[in-house]
Amino acid sequence: MNAATSPAPAPRRARVRAPELIGKGGWINTGGKDLTLADFRGRTLILDFWTFCCVNCLHVLDELRELEEKHRDTTVVIGVHSPKFVHEAEHQAVVDAVERYGVHHPVLDDPELATWKQYAVRAWPTLVVIDPEGYVVAQHAGEGHVHAIERLVEQLEAEHQAKGTLRRGDGPYVPPEPVATDLRFPGKALRLPSGRFLVSDSTRHQLVELEPDGETVVRRIGDGDFREPQGLALLPSGKVIVADTVNHALRTVDPATGVIERVAGTGRQWWQGAPTSGPALEVDLSSPWDVAWWQGRVWIAMAGVHQLWTYDPETGTVEVAAGTTNEGLVDGPAAEAWFAQPSGLAAAGDRLWIADSETSALRWIDTGGAVHTAVGTGLFDFGHRDGNAGQALLQHPLGVTALPDGSVAVSDTYNHALRRYDPATGEVTTLATDLREPSGAVLDGEEIVVVESARHRLTRLRLPEESVRVEGVAHRTQRAATEVAPGTLRLDVVFQAPEGQKLDTRYGPSTRLLVSSTPPELLAGGGGAGTDLFRELELDPAVTEGVLHVSAMAASCDDPAGGTSRSETGGEYPACHVHQQDWGVPLRVTGDGVSRLPLVLAGMDGA
């Protein structure tokens, strides 16, 4: 069946009993109480499977906020934290992330992925809806689904109100006690010409100016202007440009006057199909995480779409500079390169260094537009190992700092370390350890000032003459590989348009599927782009394991037969929505493996 034109009817009321919620790490935001599914009987339950390294998960947290508030007496959101990185399996790190990102609902810490496996989840983020009687009624992977989930929540409210099985009341969320610190999960820092430091105080949505001691607060900048700001860079004009991450914008701050001005972004998140260049204030951005002045322009680590963009203050324009929006590690010409949540930038002569966090990689782009990798191999390999860069390992680095001798310091965030890469020798060493989630660093004379994000402070270190070499360990994600049979593998991306909507074919195909693999030799056939949400993949018998990269998109609009929406100007138009997700699926080829791989974008797999 052609999924692009003939979607299967949604089996929304499939009677699948929800598995129990179990997690060795226990519960957060419940006042110390352990919860079970029975505690939610009579309420609609939305499980949000997330991990705090994942920018798409952070987008979904923001998407859910309005729904949570609007339906707070009938619906409960539960975060199920399912770690990718070793650091994310530490309970205190999850507690920190819940506060850092303003998660105002209970969270189950599931470090061993027990509940993830029970619900057959395959991607971060995934949302599962459970009805008031304890049955799973929908599953959605990726972003852009909250409108459909809210419609389902409203239907469940009406249905169970009529049946007498709806229970209204307050939810189980218990907020943590606030903690008084000058900084709260700071993101990045910048040394101003005055010798003072400007710090993005991300959780408090402000910038903080500190005296040269890095401790004494001079002033706070921004009252409702920023949302979780991150990167900072000094412009030739003397102004500071700020990556206003959750507002999907860039703003400038004049240190002399404190005046704040939005210079790029609309405040809306960029989606596939939106413009990728044009007047800066008219083009959507997506979670800009860091900024750097290089080659006469502001370079932007656009974490939300795995790209580098640029902003030109002279022309007031933005454009994509590198990356395809596919998530992974692919070098080469800028237009063909793949990134994975780039989160740190540092300009150094003819190179722009990049901390590519989800591939645990240090990369750079040259003045000719070619992308290179110094350290890192892909999405699922990480650790703390020094030595030759070809075998060295990082773990989700968020920052990179150019050093005077031509080397770079890497804020190796999830290893709680400051690492050094020397291009002259190709060696990786460790400068400092026992730093709590360092997310950036800035030079101050012969010292380096590190943003210790999870210790809520700046820490000053003297750059050592000799670095320490750590033999360290290698890790792979705990996520189990899917065992598949050799030969032909049927890939099915399951998508059912939300009730009252249909696929939007007004401007051509409403669905898109892109498939590739690491290593590329894993796929003997079936890779590339297409418009059907299914594919017959041919696996190379000589390759026994690898990662399948799948990117799917579907656009649905309100069905005019079911009514229309009214625009602010009084016209009639169908409200349209984009559903999209990228999967990285580890595969292992075995004789008794499966021959069909279903990936749920929206709905439930009925096969």
Coordinates of C-alpha atoms in Angstrom, one line a residue:
M1 CA 0.0 0.0 0.0
N2 CA 1.3 3.5 -0.8
A3 CA 1.5 5.2 2.6
A4 CA 1.8 8.6 1.0
T5 CA -1.7 8.4 -0.6
S6 CA -3.6 5.7 1.3
P7 CA -2.9 5.8 5.0
A8 CA -4.4 3.0 7.0
P9 CA -7.4 3.9 9.2
A10 CA -6.1 4.7 12.7
P11 CA -6.7 1.9 15.1
R12 CA -7.0 4.4 17.9
R13 CA -8.9 2.2 20.3
A14 CA -6.6 -0.8 20.1
R15 CA -6.9 -2.5 23.5
V16 CA -3.2 -2.8 24.5
R17 CA -2.7 -2.8 28.2
A18 CA 0.0 -0.3 29.3
P19 CA 3.0 -2.0 31.0
E20 CA 3.9 -0.9 34.5
L21 CA 6.3 2.0 35.0
I22 CA 9.6 0.8 36.4
G23 CA 13.0 2.5 36.7
K24 CA 15.9 1.7 39.0
G25 CA 16.6 5.5 39.5
G26 CA 13.2 6.1 41.1
W27 CA 10.9 9.1 40.9
I28 CA 11.7 12.9 40.7
N29 CA 9.3 15.7 41.3
T30 CA 6.9 13.6 43.4
G31 CA 8.0 14.7 46.9
G32 CA 9.6 11.3 47.4
K33 CA 6.6 9.2 46.5
D34 CA 6.9 6.2 44.2
L35 CA 4.1 6.0 41.6
T36 CA 2.5 3.2 39.7
L37 CA 0.0 3.1 36.8
A38 CA -2.8 2.5 39.3
D39 CA -2.2 6.0 40.7
F40 CA -3.2 7.4 37.3
R41 CA -6.4 5.4 36.8
G42 CA -9.2 7.8 35.7
R43 CA -6.7 10.2 34.1
T44 CA -5.2 10.4 30.6
L45 CA -1.5 9.7 30.9
I46 CA 1.1 11.0 28.4
L47 CA 4.5 9.3 28.7
D48 CA 7.3 11.4 27.4
F49 CA 10.4 9.2 26.7
W50 CA 13.3 11.6 26.7
T51 CA 17.0 12.0 27.4
F52 CA 18.5 15.3 28.4
C53 CA 21.2 15.4 25.8
C54 CA 18.6 15.4 23.0
V55 CA 17.6 18.9 21.6
N56 CA 14.5 17.4 20.0
C57 CA 13.4 16.1 23.4
L58 CA 13.8 19.6 24.8
H59 CA 11.6 20.9 21.9
V60 CA 8.9 18.4 22.9
L61 CA 9.1 19.5 26.6
D62 CA 8.3 23.0 25.4
E63 CA 5.6 21.8 23.1
L64 CA 3.9 20.0 26.0
R65 CA 3.7 23.0 28.4
E66 CA 0.5 24.5 27.1
L67 CA -1.3 21.2 26.9
E68 CA -0.2 20.3 30.5
E69 CA -1.6 23.6 31.9
K70 CA -4.9 23.5 29.8
H71 CA -5.8 19.9 30.8
R72 CA -4.1 19.8 34.2
D73 CA -7.2 18.4 36.0
T74 CA -7.7 15.4 33.6
T75 CA -4.2 14.7 32.1
V76 CA -0.8 13.9 33.6
V77 CA 2.5 14.0 31.8
I78 CA 5.1 11.7 33.0
G79 CA 8.7 12.0 31.8
V80 CA 10.5 8.7 31.4
H81 CA 14.2 9.5 31.3
S82 CA 15.9 6.9 29.1
P83 CA 19.7 7.6 28.9
K84 CA 21.8 7.5 25.8
F85 CA 25.2 8.4 27.4
V86 CA 26.7 6.9 30.5
H87 CA 26.6 10.2 32.3
E88 CA 22.8 10.4 31.7
A89 CA 22.4 7.2 33.8
E90 CA 23.6 9.1 36.9
H91 CA 20.6 9.9 39.1
Q92 CA 21.9 13.3 40.2
A93 CA 22.5 14.3 36.6
V94 CA 18.9 13.6 35.8
V95 CA 17.8 15.6 38.9
D96 CA 19.9 18.5 37.6
A97 CA 18.4 18.2 34.1
V98 CA 14.9 18.3 35.4
E99 CA 15.6 21.6 37.1
R100 CA 17.7 22.9 34.3
Y101 CA 15.0 22.5 31.7
G102 CA 12.0 23.5 33.9
V103 CA 10.3 20.1 33.8
H104 CA 7.1 20.6 35.9
H105 CA 5.8 17.1 36.0
P106 CA 6.9 13.8 37.6
V107 CA 9.9 12.0 36.0
L108 CA 10.8 8.3 36.2
D109 CA 14.5 7.8 36.1
D110 CA 15.0 4.6 34.1
P111 CA 18.8 4.2 33.7
E112 CA 18.6 0.6 32.5
L113 CA 15.9 1.4 29.9
A114 CA 13.5 -1.1 31.4
T115 CA 10.3 0.9 30.7
W116 CA 11.8 1.9 27.3
K117 CA 12.0 -1.7 26.3
Q118 CA 8.5 -2.6 27.8
Y119 CA 7.0 0.0 25.5
A120 CA 9.1 -1.0 22.5
V121 CA 10.4 2.6 22.1
R122 CA 13.0 3.1 19.3
A123 CA 13.7 6.8 19.3
W124 CA 14.1 9.9 21.4
P125 CA 11.7 11.6 21.9
T126 CA 8.6 9.3 21.9
L127 CA 5.2 10.1 23.3
V128 CA 2.8 7.4 24.4
V129 CA -0.8 8.1 25.3
I130 CA -2.6 5.9 27.9
D131 CA -6.4 6.2 28.4
P132 CA -8.1 6.6 31.8
E133 CA -8.6 2.8 31.9
G134 CA -4.9 2.0 31.4
Y135 CA -4.8 1.1 27.7
V136 CA -2.2 2.4 25.2
V137 CA -4.1 4.3 22.5
A138 CA -1.4 6.2 20.6
Q139 CA 2.3 6.5 20.0
H140 CA 4.2 9.3 18.4
A141 CA 8.0 9.7 17.7
G142 CA 9.7 13.1 17.1
E143 CA 8.3 16.6 17.2
G144 CA 5.2 18.3 16.0
H145 CA 2.6 15.9 17.4
V146 CA 1.1 17.9 20.3
H147 CA -1.8 19.3 18.3
A148 CA -2.9 15.7 17.5
I149 CA -2.3 14.5 21.1
E150 CA -4.4 17.4 22.4
R151 CA -7.3 16.4 20.1
L152 CA -7.0 12.9 21.4
V153 CA -7.0 14.1 25.0
E154 CA -10.2 16.1 24.4
Q155 CA -11.8 13.0 22.9
L156 CA -10.8 10.9 25.9
E157 CA -12.1 13.4 28.3
A158 CA -15.5 13.4 26.6
E159 CA -15.7 9.7 26.3
H160 CA -14.7 8.8 29.8
Q161 CA -16.7 11.6 31.3
A162 CA -19.7 9.9 29.7
K163 CA -18.7 6.5 30.9
G164 CA -18.0 7.7 34.4
T165 CA -14.4 6.6 34.2
L166 CA -12.8 10.1 34.3
R167 CA -11.3 11.3 37.5
R168 CA -10.5 15.0 37.8
G169 CA -8.2 16.6 40.3
D170 CA -4.7 17.8 41.0
G171 CA -1.8 15.8 39.6
P172 CA 1.1 14.2 41.5
Y173 CA 3.7 16.9 40.7
V174 CA 5.6 18.3 43.7
P175 CA 8.1 21.0 42.9
P176 CA 11.6 20.9 44.4
E177 CA 12.8 23.4 46.9
P178 CA 14.4 26.4 45.2
V179 CA 18.2 26.9 45.7
A180 CA 19.8 30.3 46.1
T181 CA 22.9 30.7 43.9
D182 CA 24.1 33.7 41.8
L183 CA 24.2 31.5 38.7
R184 CA 21.9 28.5 37.9
F185 CA 23.1 26.1 35.2
P186 CA 25.1 28.7 33.3
G187 CA 25.8 27.9 29.7
K188 CA 28.6 30.0 28.1
A189 CA 30.9 32.8 29.2
L190 CA 32.6 35.7 27.4
R191 CA 35.4 37.9 28.6
L192 CA 34.5 41.5 27.9
P193 CA 37.2 44.2 26.9
S194 CA 36.7 45.6 30.4
G195 CA 38.1 42.3 31.9
R196 CA 34.7 41.4 33.3
F197 CA 32.8 38.3 32.3
L198 CA 29.4 38.0 30.7
V199 CA 27.7 34.7 31.5
S200 CA 24.5 33.2 30.0
D201 CA 22.5 32.2 33.1
S202 CA 20.4 29.8 31.2
T203 CA 17.9 28.4 33.7
R204 CA 17.1 32.0 35.0
H205 CA 16.8 33.3 31.4
Q206 CA 19.2 36.1 31.9
L207 CA 22.8 37.3 31.3
V208 CA 24.9 38.0 34.3
E209 CA 27.9 40.4 34.3
L210 CA 30.6 39.4 36.8
E211 CA 33.7 41.3 38.0
P212 CA 37.1 40.0 36.8
D213 CA 37.1 37.6 39.8
G214 CA 34.4 35.6 38.1
E215 CA 32.3 35.7 41.3
T216 CA 31.0 39.2 42.1
V217 CA 27.8 40.1 40.3
V218 CA 27.8 43.5 38.7
R219 CA 24.3 43.4 37.1
R220 CA 21.7 41.1 35.5
I221 CA 20.6 41.7 31.9
G222 CA 17.3 40.7 30.5
D223 CA 13.9 40.6 32.1
G224 CA 11.7 38.4 29.9
D225 CA 13.9 39.0 26.9
F226 CA 15.7 35.6 26.8
R227 CA 14.7 31.9 27.2
E228 CA 17.5 29.6 28.1
P229 CA 20.2 31.7 26.4
Q230 CA 23.5 29.9 25.6
G231 CA 26.3 31.2 23.3
L232 CA 27.9 34.6 23.4
A233 CA 30.3 36.4 21.0
L234 CA 31.8 39.8 20.8
L235 CA 31.1 41.7 17.5
P236 CA 33.5 44.3 16.0
S237 CA 30.9 46.9 16.9
G238 CA 31.5 46.2 20.6
K239 CA 28.1 44.7 21.0
V240 CA 27.6 41.1 22.2
I241 CA 25.5 38.7 20.1
V242 CA 23.6 36.1 22.1
A243 CA 22.1 32.7 21.1
D244 CA 18.6 33.0 22.5
T245 CA 18.1 29.3 22.3
V246 CA 14.5 28.5 23.3
N247 CA 13.3 31.7 21.6
H248 CA 14.9 30.5 18.4
A249 CA 16.5 33.9 17.9
L250 CA 19.7 35.9 18.0
R251 CA 19.8 39.1 20.0
T252 CA 22.5 41.7 20.6
V253 CA 23.3 43.4 23.9
D254 CA 25.2 46.7 24.1
P255 CA 27.4 46.3 27.2
A256 CA 27.6 50.1 27.6
T257 CA 23.8 50.7 27.8
G258 CA 22.3 47.2 28.4
V259 CA 20.0 47.7 25.4
I260 CA 18.8 44.4 23.9
E261 CA 17.8 44.0 20.3
R262 CA 16.5 41.0 18.3
V263 CA 18.5 40.8 15.1
A264 CA 17.7 37.3 13.7
G265 CA 14.8 34.8 14.0
T266 CA 11.1 35.2 14.3
G267 CA 10.6 33.4 17.6
R268 CA 9.2 30.4 15.7
Q269 CA 11.0 27.1 15.3
W270 CA 12.3 26.2 11.8
W271 CA 10.6 23.2 10.2
Q272 CA 11.4 21.4 7.0
G273 CA 10.2 23.4 4.0
A274 CA 10.7 26.8 5.6
P275 CA 13.1 29.3 4.0
T276 CA 16.8 28.7 4.7
S277 CA 18.0 32.2 3.8
G278 CA 16.7 35.7 3.6
P279 CA 16.1 38.7 5.8
A280 CA 17.3 37.7 9.3
L281 CA 14.2 38.9 11.1
E282 CA 11.9 37.0 8.7
V283 CA 13.6 33.5 8.7
D284 CA 12.8 31.0 11.4
L285 CA 15.7 29.5 13.4
S286 CA 15.9 26.3 15.5
S287 CA 17.7 26.2 18.9
P288 CA 20.8 28.2 18.1
W289 CA 23.3 27.0 20.8
D290 CA 26.5 28.9 20.1
V291 CA 27.8 31.8 18.0
A292 CA 31.3 32.9 16.8
W293 CA 32.6 35.8 14.8
W294 CA 34.6 34.3 11.9
Q295 CA 35.4 35.4 8.3
G296 CA 33.4 38.6 8.6
R297 CA 30.1 36.9 9.7
V298 CA 28.4 35.5 12.8
W299 CA 28.5 31.7 12.6
I300 CA 25.7 29.9 14.4
A301 CA 25.7 26.3 15.8
M302 CA 22.1 25.5 14.9
A303 CA 21.7 22.6 17.2
G304 CA 18.0 22.1 16.5
V305 CA 18.5 21.1 12.9
H306 CA 22.1 19.8 12.9
Q307 CA 23.5 22.6 10.8
L308 CA 25.8 25.7 10.8
W309 CA 24.2 28.9 9.7
T310 CA 25.6 32.4 9.3
Y311 CA 24.3 35.9 10.1
D312 CA 25.7 38.9 8.3
P313 CA 25.1 42.1 10.3
E314 CA 26.0 44.3 7.3
T315 CA 23.2 42.9 5.1
G316 CA 20.9 41.8 7.9
T317 CA 20.6 38.3 6.3
V318 CA 20.9 34.7 7.4
E319 CA 21.6 31.5 5.5
V320 CA 22.6 27.9 5.8
A321 CA 26.4 27.5 5.7
A322 CA 26.9 23.7 6.2
G323 CA 24.9 20.6 6.9
T324 CA 21.9 18.8 5.4
T325 CA 19.7 18.6 8.6
N326 CA 20.4 14.8 8.6
E327 CA 21.9 13.8 12.0
G328 CA 25.2 12.0 11.9
L329 CA 28.9 12.3 11.2
V330 CA 29.8 12.9 7.5
D331 CA 32.7 15.0 6.4
G332 CA 33.2 16.7 3.0
P333 CA 31.8 19.8 1.2
A334 CA 29.7 21.9 3.5
A335 CA 26.5 21.3 1.6
E336 CA 26.9 17.5 2.0
A337 CA 28.2 17.3 5.6
W338 CA 26.2 15.9 8.4
F339 CA 26.3 17.2 12.0
A340 CA 24.7 16.0 15.2
Q341 CA 23.6 18.9 17.5
P342 CA 26.6 21.2 17.1
S343 CA 26.8 23.1 20.4
G344 CA 30.1 24.9 20.6
L345 CA 32.1 27.1 18.2
A346 CA 35.6 28.7 18.4
A347 CA 37.2 30.7 15.6
A348 CA 41.0 30.2 15.1
G349 CA 42.5 31.7 12.0
D350 CA 41.6 29.6 9.0
R351 CA 39.5 27.1 11.0
L352 CA 36.2 27.3 12.8
W353 CA 36.2 24.6 15.5
I354 CA 32.9 22.8 16.3
A355 CA 31.9 20.7 19.3
D356 CA 29.5 18.3 17.7
S357 CA 27.8 17.0 20.8
E358 CA 25.7 14.0 19.8
T359 CA 28.5 12.3 17.9
S360 CA 30.9 13.2 20.8
A361 CA 33.1 14.8 18.2
L362 CA 35.5 17.7 17.6
R363 CA 35.3 18.9 14.1
W364 CA 36.2 22.0 12.0
I365 CA 35.3 23.8 8.8
D366 CA 38.0 25.4 6.7
T367 CA 37.8 28.6 4.7
G368 CA 37.0 26.6 1.6
G369 CA 33.9 25.2 3.1
A370 CA 35.1 21.7 3.7
V371 CA 34.1 19.9 7.0
H372 CA 36.7 17.7 8.8
T373 CA 36.6 15.5 11.9
A374 CA 39.5 15.6 14.4
V375 CA 38.0 13.3 17.1
G376 CA 34.9 11.1 17.0
T377 CA 33.4 8.3 15.0
G378 CA 29.6 8.5 15.2
L379 CA 26.4 8.7 17.2
F380 CA 26.9 5.7 19.5
D381 CA 30.6 5.6 20.4
F382 CA 31.9 7.7 23.3
G383 CA 34.1 7.6 26.4
H384 CA 37.2 9.1 28.0
R385 CA 40.3 8.0 26.2
D386 CA 43.4 10.1 25.4
G387 CA 46.1 9.4 22.8
N388 CA 46.1 9.5 19.1
A389 CA 43.0 11.4 17.9
G390 CA 41.9 8.5 15.7
Q391 CA 41.1 6.3 18.7
A392 CA 40.5 9.0 21.3
L393 CA 37.0 9.4 22.8
L394 CA 34.9 12.3 24.2
Q395 CA 31.4 12.2 25.7
H396 CA 28.9 14.8 24.5
P397 CA 31.2 17.9 24.5
L398 CA 29.3 21.3 24.5
G399 CA 32.2 23.7 24.2
V400 CA 35.5 24.4 22.4
T401 CA 38.1 27.1 23.1
A402 CA 41.0 28.1 20.9
L403 CA 44.3 28.2 22.8
P404 CA 47.3 30.5 22.0
D405 CA 49.6 27.6 20.8
G406 CA 47.2 26.5 18.0
S407 CA 45.6 23.7 20.0
V408 CA 42.0 23.7 21.4
A409 CA 40.5 23.0 24.7
V410 CA 37.3 20.9 24.6
S411 CA 34.7 21.2 27.3
D412 CA 34.1 17.5 27.5
T413 CA 30.7 17.9 29.3
Y414 CA 29.6 14.4 30.2
N415 CA 33.2 13.3 31.2
H416 CA 33.3 16.3 33.6
A417 CA 36.7 17.2 32.0
L418 CA 38.6 19.7 30.0
R419 CA 40.4 18.0 27.2
R420 CA 43.0 19.3 24.7
Y421 CA 43.5 18.5 21.0
D422 CA 46.8 19.5 19.3
P423 CA 46.5 19.6 15.5
A424 CA 50.3 19.6 15.2
T425 CA 50.7 16.2 16.9
G426 CA 47.2 14.7 16.4
E427 CA 47.1 13.9 20.2
V428 CA 44.3 14.3 22.7
T429 CA 45.1 14.8 26.4
T430 CA 43.3 15.8 29.5
L431 CA 43.9 19.2 31.1
A432 CA 41.6 18.9 34.1
T433 CA 39.0 16.6 35.7
D434 CA 36.4 16.8 38.4
L435 CA 34.6 19.6 36.6
R436 CA 30.8 19.2 36.9
E437 CA 29.3 19.3 33.3
P438 CA 31.6 22.0 31.9
S439 CA 29.8 23.6 29.0
G440 CA 32.2 26.3 27.8
A441 CA 35.5 28.0 28.7
V442 CA 37.2 31.3 28.0
L443 CA 40.8 32.4 28.1
D444 CA 41.9 35.1 30.7
G445 CA 45.6 35.7 30.3
E446 CA 47.5 32.5 31.1
E447 CA 44.4 31.0 32.8
I448 CA 41.3 29.5 31.4
V449 CA 37.9 30.1 33.1
V450 CA 35.6 27.1 32.8
V451 CA 31.8 27.3 33.0
E452 CA 30.9 24.5 35.5
S453 CA 27.3 24.3 34.6
A454 CA 26.1 21.8 37.1
R455 CA 28.1 23.5 39.9
H456 CA 26.6 26.9 39.0
R457 CA 29.9 28.7 38.8
L458 CA 32.9 29.8 36.9
T459 CA 36.1 27.9 37.8
R460 CA 39.5 29.4 37.1
L461 CA 42.4 27.0 36.1
R462 CA 46.0 27.7 35.2
L463 CA 46.8 26.1 31.8
P464 CA 49.3 23.4 32.6
E465 CA 52.6 23.1 30.8
E466 CA 52.0 19.4 30.4
S467 CA 48.7 17.7 30.0
V468 CA 47.8 14.4 31.7
R469 CA 47.1 11.4 29.5
V470 CA 44.1 9.3 30.5
E471 CA 44.0 5.7 29.2
G472 CA 40.3 5.7 30.0
V473 CA 37.5 3.6 28.7
A474 CA 35.3 3.3 25.7
H475 CA 31.5 3.1 25.8
R476 CA 28.6 2.4 23.5
T477 CA 25.0 3.4 24.2
Q478 CA 23.1 1.0 26.3
R479 CA 20.4 0.8 23.7
A480 CA 20.3 -2.7 22.3
A481 CA 20.8 -3.4 18.6
T482 CA 17.8 -4.6 16.6
E483 CA 18.6 -8.1 15.3
V484 CA 17.6 -8.4 11.6
A485 CA 17.7 -11.2 9.2
P486 CA 20.2 -11.1 6.2
G487 CA 18.9 -10.2 2.8
T488 CA 15.8 -8.0 2.4
L489 CA 14.6 -5.9 5.3
R490 CA 11.2 -4.3 5.0
L491 CA 11.2 -0.8 6.5
D492 CA 7.7 0.6 7.5
V493 CA 7.3 4.1 8.9
V494 CA 3.9 4.0 10.5
F495 CA 1.9 7.2 10.1
Q496 CA -1.8 7.8 10.6
A497 CA -3.0 11.3 10.2
P498 CA -4.8 12.6 13.3
E499 CA -8.5 12.3 13.4
G500 CA -10.1 15.1 11.4
Q501 CA -7.0 15.6 9.2
K502 CA -5.7 14.2 6.0
L503 CA -2.3 14.2 4.3
D504 CA -1.6 17.5 2.6
T505 CA -1.0 16.9 -1.1
R506 CA -1.7 20.4 -2.4
Y507 CA 2.0 21.0 -3.3
G508 CA 3.0 17.5 -4.2
P509 CA 3.8 14.5 -2.1
S510 CA 3.0 15.0 1.6
T511 CA 5.5 12.5 2.9
R512 CA 9.3 12.1 2.7
L513 CA 11.6 9.2 3.6
L514 CA 15.4 9.3 3.6
V515 CA 17.5 6.2 4.4
S516 CA 21.2 5.8 4.7
S517 CA 23.6 3.8 6.9
T518 CA 26.9 3.7 8.8
P519 CA 28.9 2.2 7.4
P520 CA 27.5 2.9 4.0
E521 CA 28.3 -0.7 2.9
L522 CA 25.6 -2.0 5.2
L523 CA 23.0 -1.1 2.6
A524 CA 23.5 -2.9 -0.8
G525 CA 20.2 -1.3 -2.0
G526 CA 17.3 0.8 -0.9
G527 CA 19.1 3.9 0.3
G528 CA 18.3 7.4 -0.7
A529 CA 15.3 9.7 -0.7
G530 CA 11.7 8.9 -1.7
T531 CA 8.1 9.8 -1.0
D532 CA 6.7 6.5 0.2
L533 CA 6.9 5.7 3.9
F534 CA 8.1 2.2 3.3
R535 CA 11.2 0.8 1.7
E536 CA 12.7 -2.6 0.7
L537 CA 16.2 -2.5 2.0
E538 CA 18.9 -4.9 0.8
L539 CA 21.5 -5.7 3.4
D540 CA 25.1 -6.5 2.4
P541 CA 25.8 -10.1 3.6
A542 CA 29.4 -9.1 4.3
V543 CA 28.5 -6.5 6.9
T544 CA 27.1 -7.9 10.1
E545 CA 26.4 -4.7 12.1
G546 CA 25.9 -1.0 11.7
V547 CA 23.5 1.9 12.2
L548 CA 20.5 2.5 9.9
H549 CA 19.7 6.3 9.6
V550 CA 16.0 7.0 8.8
S551 CA 14.5 10.5 8.4
A552 CA 10.7 10.7 7.9
M553 CA 8.4 13.6 7.4
A554 CA 4.6 13.8 6.9
A555 CA 2.4 16.9 6.5
S556 CA -1.3 16.7 7.5
C557 CA -4.0 19.4 7.3
D558 CA -7.5 19.8 8.7
D559 CA -10.0 18.0 6.4
P560 CA -12.3 20.6 5.0
A561 CA -15.1 18.0 5.2
G562 CA -14.7 18.2 8.9
G563 CA -14.7 21.9 9.2
T564 CA -12.1 24.7 8.7
S565 CA -10.1 27.0 10.8
R566 CA -10.4 30.8 10.7
S567 CA -7.4 33.0 10.2
E568 CA -6.8 36.2 12.2
T569 CA -7.7 38.2 9.1
G570 CA -11.1 36.5 8.8
G571 CA -10.3 34.1 5.9
E572 CA -10.8 30.3 6.0
Y573 CA -7.8 28.0 5.8
P574 CA -7.0 24.5 6.8
A575 CA -4.6 24.3 9.8
C576 CA -1.6 22.2 8.7
H577 CA 1.1 20.4 10.8
V578 CA 4.5 18.8 10.1
H579 CA 5.4 15.6 11.8
Q580 CA 9.0 14.6 11.6
Q581 CA 11.6 12.4 13.2
D582 CA 15.1 11.1 12.6
W583 CA 16.0 7.6 13.8
G584 CA 19.4 6.1 14.3
V585 CA 18.7 2.4 14.7
P586 CA 21.6 0.1 15.6
L587 CA 21.3 -3.2 13.6
R588 CA 22.9 -6.6 14.0
V589 CA 22.5 -9.1 11.3
T590 CA 21.7 -12.6 12.6
G591 CA 20.1 -15.7 11.1
D592 CA 17.1 -15.6 13.3
G593 CA 16.6 -11.8 13.1
V594 CA 13.4 -10.1 11.9
S595 CA 12.7 -9.2 8.3
R596 CA 10.5 -6.2 9.0
L597 CA 11.4 -3.0 10.9
P598 CA 8.5 -0.8 11.9
L599 CA 9.2 2.7 13.1
V600 CA 6.2 4.6 14.5
L601 CA 6.0 8.2 13.4
A602 CA 2.4 8.6 14.6
G603 CA -0.3 6.1 15.4
M604 CA 0.1 2.4 16.3
D605 CA 1.7 -0.4 14.3
G606 CA -1.1 -2.8 13.4
A607 CA 1.0 -5.3 11.5

